[in-house]
CSV table of C-alpha atoms in Angstrom, one decimal:
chain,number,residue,atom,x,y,z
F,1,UNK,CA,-18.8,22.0,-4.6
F,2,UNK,CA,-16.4,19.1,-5.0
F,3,UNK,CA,-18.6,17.2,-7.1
F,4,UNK,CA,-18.4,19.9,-9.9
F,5,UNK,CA,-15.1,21.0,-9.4
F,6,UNK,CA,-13.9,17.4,-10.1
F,7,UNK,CA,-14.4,14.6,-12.4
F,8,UNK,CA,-15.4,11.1,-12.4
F,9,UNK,CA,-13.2,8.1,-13.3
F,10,UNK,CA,-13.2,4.8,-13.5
F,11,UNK,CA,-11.3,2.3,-11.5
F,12,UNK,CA,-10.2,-0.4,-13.1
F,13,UNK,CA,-8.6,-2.9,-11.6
F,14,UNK,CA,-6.7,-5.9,-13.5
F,15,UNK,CA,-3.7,-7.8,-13.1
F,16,UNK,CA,-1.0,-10.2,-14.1
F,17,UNK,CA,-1.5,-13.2,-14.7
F,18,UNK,CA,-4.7,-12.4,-16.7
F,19,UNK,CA,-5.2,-15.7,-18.4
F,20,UNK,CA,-3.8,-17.8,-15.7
F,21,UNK,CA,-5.3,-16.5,-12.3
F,22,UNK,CA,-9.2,-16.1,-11.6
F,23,UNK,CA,-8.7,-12.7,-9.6
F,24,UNK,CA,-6.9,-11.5,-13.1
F,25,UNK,CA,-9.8,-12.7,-14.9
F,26,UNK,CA,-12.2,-10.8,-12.7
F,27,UNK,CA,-12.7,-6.8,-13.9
F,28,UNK,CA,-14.2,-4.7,-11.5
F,29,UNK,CA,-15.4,-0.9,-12.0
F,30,UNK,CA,-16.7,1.6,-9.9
F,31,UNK,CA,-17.2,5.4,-10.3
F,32,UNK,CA,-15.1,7.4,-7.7
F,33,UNK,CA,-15.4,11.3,-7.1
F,34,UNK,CA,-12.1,13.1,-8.0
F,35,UNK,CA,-9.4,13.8,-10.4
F,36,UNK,CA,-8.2,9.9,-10.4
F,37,UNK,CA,-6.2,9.2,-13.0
F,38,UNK,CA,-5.2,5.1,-13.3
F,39,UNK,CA,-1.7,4.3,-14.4
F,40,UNK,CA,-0.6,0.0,-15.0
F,41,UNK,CA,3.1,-0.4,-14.9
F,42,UNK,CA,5.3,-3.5,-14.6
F,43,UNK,CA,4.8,-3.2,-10.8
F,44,UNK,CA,1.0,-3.0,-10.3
F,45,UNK,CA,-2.0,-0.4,-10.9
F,46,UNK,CA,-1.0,3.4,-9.6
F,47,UNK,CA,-4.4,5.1,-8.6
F,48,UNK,CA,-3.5,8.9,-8.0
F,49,UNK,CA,-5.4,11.3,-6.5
F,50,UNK,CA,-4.9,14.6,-7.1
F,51,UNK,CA,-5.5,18.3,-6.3
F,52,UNK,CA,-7.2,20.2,-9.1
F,53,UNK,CA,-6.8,24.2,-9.5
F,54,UNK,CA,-10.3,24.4,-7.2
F,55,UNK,CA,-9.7,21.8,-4.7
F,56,UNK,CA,-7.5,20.2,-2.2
F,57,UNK,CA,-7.3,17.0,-0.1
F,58,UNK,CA,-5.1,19.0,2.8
F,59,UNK,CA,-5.4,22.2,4.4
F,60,UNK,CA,-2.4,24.1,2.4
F,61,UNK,CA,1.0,23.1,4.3
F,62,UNK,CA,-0.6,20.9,5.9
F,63,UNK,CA,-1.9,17.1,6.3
F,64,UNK,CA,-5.4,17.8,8.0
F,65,UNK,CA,-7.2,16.1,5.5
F,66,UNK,CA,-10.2,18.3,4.0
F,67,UNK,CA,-14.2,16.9,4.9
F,68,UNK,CA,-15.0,16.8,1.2
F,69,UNK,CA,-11.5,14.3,0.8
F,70,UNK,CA,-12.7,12.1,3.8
F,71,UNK,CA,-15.6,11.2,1.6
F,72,UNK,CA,-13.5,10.3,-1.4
F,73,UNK,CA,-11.3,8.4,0.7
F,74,UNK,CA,-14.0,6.6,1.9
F,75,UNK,CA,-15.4,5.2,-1.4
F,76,UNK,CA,-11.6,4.3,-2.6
F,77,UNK,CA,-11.8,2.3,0.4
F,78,UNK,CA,-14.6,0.8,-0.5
F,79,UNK,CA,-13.3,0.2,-4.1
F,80,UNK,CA,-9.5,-1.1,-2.9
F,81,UNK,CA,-11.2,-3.6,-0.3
F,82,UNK,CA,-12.5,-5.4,-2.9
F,83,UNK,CA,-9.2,-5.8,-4.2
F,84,UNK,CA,-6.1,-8.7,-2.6
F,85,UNK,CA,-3.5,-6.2,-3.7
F,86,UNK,CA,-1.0,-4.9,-1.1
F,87,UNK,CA,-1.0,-1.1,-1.4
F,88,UNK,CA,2.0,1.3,-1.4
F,89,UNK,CA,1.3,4.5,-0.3
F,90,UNK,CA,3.1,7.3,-2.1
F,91,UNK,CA,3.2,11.3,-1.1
F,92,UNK,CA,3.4,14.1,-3.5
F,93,UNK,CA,4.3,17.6,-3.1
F,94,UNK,CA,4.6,20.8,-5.5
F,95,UNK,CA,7.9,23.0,-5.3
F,96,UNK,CA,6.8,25.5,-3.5
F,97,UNK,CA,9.6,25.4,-0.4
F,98,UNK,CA,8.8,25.9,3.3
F,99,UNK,CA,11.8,27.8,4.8
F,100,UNK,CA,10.7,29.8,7.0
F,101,UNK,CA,9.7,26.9,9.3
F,102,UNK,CA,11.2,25.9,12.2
F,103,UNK,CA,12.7,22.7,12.6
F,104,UNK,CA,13.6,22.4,8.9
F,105,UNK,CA,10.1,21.2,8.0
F,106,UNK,CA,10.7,20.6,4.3
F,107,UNK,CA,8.3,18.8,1.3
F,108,UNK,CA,9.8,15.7,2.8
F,109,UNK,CA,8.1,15.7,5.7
F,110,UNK,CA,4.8,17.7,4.4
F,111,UNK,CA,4.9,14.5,1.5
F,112,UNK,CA,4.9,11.9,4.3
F,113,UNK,CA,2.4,13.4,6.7
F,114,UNK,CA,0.3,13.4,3.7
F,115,UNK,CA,0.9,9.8,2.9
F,116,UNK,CA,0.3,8.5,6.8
F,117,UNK,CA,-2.8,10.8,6.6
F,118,UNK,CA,-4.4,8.9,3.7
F,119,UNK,CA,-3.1,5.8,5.4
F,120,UNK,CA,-4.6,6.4,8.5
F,121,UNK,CA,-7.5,7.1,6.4
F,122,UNK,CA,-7.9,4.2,4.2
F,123,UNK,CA,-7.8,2.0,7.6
F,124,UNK,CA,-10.7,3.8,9.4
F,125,UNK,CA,-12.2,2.9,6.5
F,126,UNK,CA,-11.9,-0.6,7.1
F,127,UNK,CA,-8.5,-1.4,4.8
F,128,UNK,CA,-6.6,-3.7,6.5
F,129,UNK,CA,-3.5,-2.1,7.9
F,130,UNK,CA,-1.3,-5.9,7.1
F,131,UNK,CA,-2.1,-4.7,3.1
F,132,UNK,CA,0.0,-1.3,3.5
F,133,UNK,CA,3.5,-2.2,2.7
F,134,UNK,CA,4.7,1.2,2.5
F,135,UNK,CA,4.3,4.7,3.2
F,136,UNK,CA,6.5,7.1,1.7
F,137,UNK,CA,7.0,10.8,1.2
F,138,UNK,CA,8.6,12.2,-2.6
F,139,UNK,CA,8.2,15.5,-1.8
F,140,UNK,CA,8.8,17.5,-4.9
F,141,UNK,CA,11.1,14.8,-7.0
F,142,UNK,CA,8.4,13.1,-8.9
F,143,UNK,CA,6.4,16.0,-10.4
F,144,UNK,CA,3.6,15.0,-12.8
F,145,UNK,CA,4.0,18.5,-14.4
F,146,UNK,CA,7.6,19.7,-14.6
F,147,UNK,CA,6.8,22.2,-17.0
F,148,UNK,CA,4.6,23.8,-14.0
F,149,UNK,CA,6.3,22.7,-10.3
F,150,UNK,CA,3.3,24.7,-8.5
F,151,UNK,CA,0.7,23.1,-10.7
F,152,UNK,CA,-2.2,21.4,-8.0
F,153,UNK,CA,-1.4,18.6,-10.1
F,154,UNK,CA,1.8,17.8,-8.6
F,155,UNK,CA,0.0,17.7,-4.9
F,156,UNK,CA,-0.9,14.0,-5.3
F,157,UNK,CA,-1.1,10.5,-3.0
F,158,UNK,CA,-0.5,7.4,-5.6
F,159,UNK,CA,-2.2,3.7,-4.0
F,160,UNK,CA,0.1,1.7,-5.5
F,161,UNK,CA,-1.6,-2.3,-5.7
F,162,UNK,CA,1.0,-4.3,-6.3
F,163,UNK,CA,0.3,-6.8,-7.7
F,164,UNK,CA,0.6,-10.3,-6.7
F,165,UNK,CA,4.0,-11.7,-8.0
F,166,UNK,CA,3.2,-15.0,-7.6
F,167,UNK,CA,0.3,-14.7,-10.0
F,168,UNK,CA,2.1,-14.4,-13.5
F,169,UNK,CA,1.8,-15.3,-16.7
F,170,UNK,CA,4.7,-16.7,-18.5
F,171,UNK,CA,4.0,-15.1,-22.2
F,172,UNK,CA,6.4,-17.7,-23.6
F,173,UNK,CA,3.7,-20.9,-22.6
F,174,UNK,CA,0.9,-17.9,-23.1
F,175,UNK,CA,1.7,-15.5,-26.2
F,176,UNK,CA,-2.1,-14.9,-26.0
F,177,UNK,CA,-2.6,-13.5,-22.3
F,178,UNK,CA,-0.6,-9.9,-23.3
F,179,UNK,CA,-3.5,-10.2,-26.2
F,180,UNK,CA,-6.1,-10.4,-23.4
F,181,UNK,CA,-4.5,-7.8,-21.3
F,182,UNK,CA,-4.8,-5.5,-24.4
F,183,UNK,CA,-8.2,-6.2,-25.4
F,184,UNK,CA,-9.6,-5.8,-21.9
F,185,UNK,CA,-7.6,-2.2,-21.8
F,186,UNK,CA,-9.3,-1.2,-25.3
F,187,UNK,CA,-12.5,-1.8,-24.1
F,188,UNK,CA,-12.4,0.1,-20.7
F,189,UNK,CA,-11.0,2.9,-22.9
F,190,UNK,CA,-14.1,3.4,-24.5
């Protein structure tokens, strides 16, 4: 069962801008099904989703997406539709090579079938397709574990929201907005 096999997170989504803009004011949380972890960078917030040692999203070389990810794609949808962010769509692969395939089908291409497949995704589920700015395929070159290259961990898709560059704070007029940003962080922490 997926349910048990995976945890729950919470999706948090905040942005630039935080003391300035009243999206960036606004917090929002919702419980997803799956190994989700949340990463903010300079860029925007990176939701991954992963594979975990007892479940996939795709078949195994492969991007026919499984039933039980259909439904967690689904309630991201839900989740990112909520959200103004543009969205990067990111593929992941493990090491493990495919050479016996004709045609030279490689991690490249398994990465970015992967990546359209979650793309195609997201928009049945009602994400407009004008808030995907890209879709992309790493293949093996951005493993979350390098100490393991065939850990499930490394099969991944990453939603990058961008956030909204003309929404920013500058922390020279607003010291106290990098404050804010830190606090809220704490909190969802807990």
């Amino acid at each position: 069962d997926l349910k048990k096999a995976i945890s729950k997170a919470t999706v948090i989504a905040i942005g630039p801008g935080l003391g300035q803009s009243s999206w960036g004011r606004r917090l929002f949380s919702e419980t997803v099904t799956g190994s989700i972890p949340l990463i903010v960078d300079a860029d925007g917030l990176n939701i991954e989703i992963m594979d975990t040692d007892n479940t996939s999203m795709f078949a195994v070389g492969s991007a026919r997406i499984m039933p039980e990810t259909q439904a967690a794609f689904s309630k991201l949808a839900q989740i990112v539709n909520k959200l103004p962010n543009t969205i990067d769509i990111v593929g992941h692969t493990d090491a493990r090579p495919y050479p016996s395939r004709e045609g030279g089908y490689s991690n490249w291409e398994l990465s970015a079938d992967r990546a359209n497949a979650a793309r195609r995704m997201l928009e049945k589920e009602g994400v407009q397709a004008d808030r995907i700015t890209s879709v992309l395929g790493r293949a093996d070159r951005d493993l979350k574990n390098v100490i393991d290259p065939l850990s499930s961990g490394n099969r991944r898709i990453t939603l990058k929201m961008r956030f909204n560059s003309n929404k920013s704070v500058d922390l020279a007029k607003d010291p106290s907005a990098l404050d804010q940003f830190q606090a809220y962080e704490r909190s969802y922490q807990d």
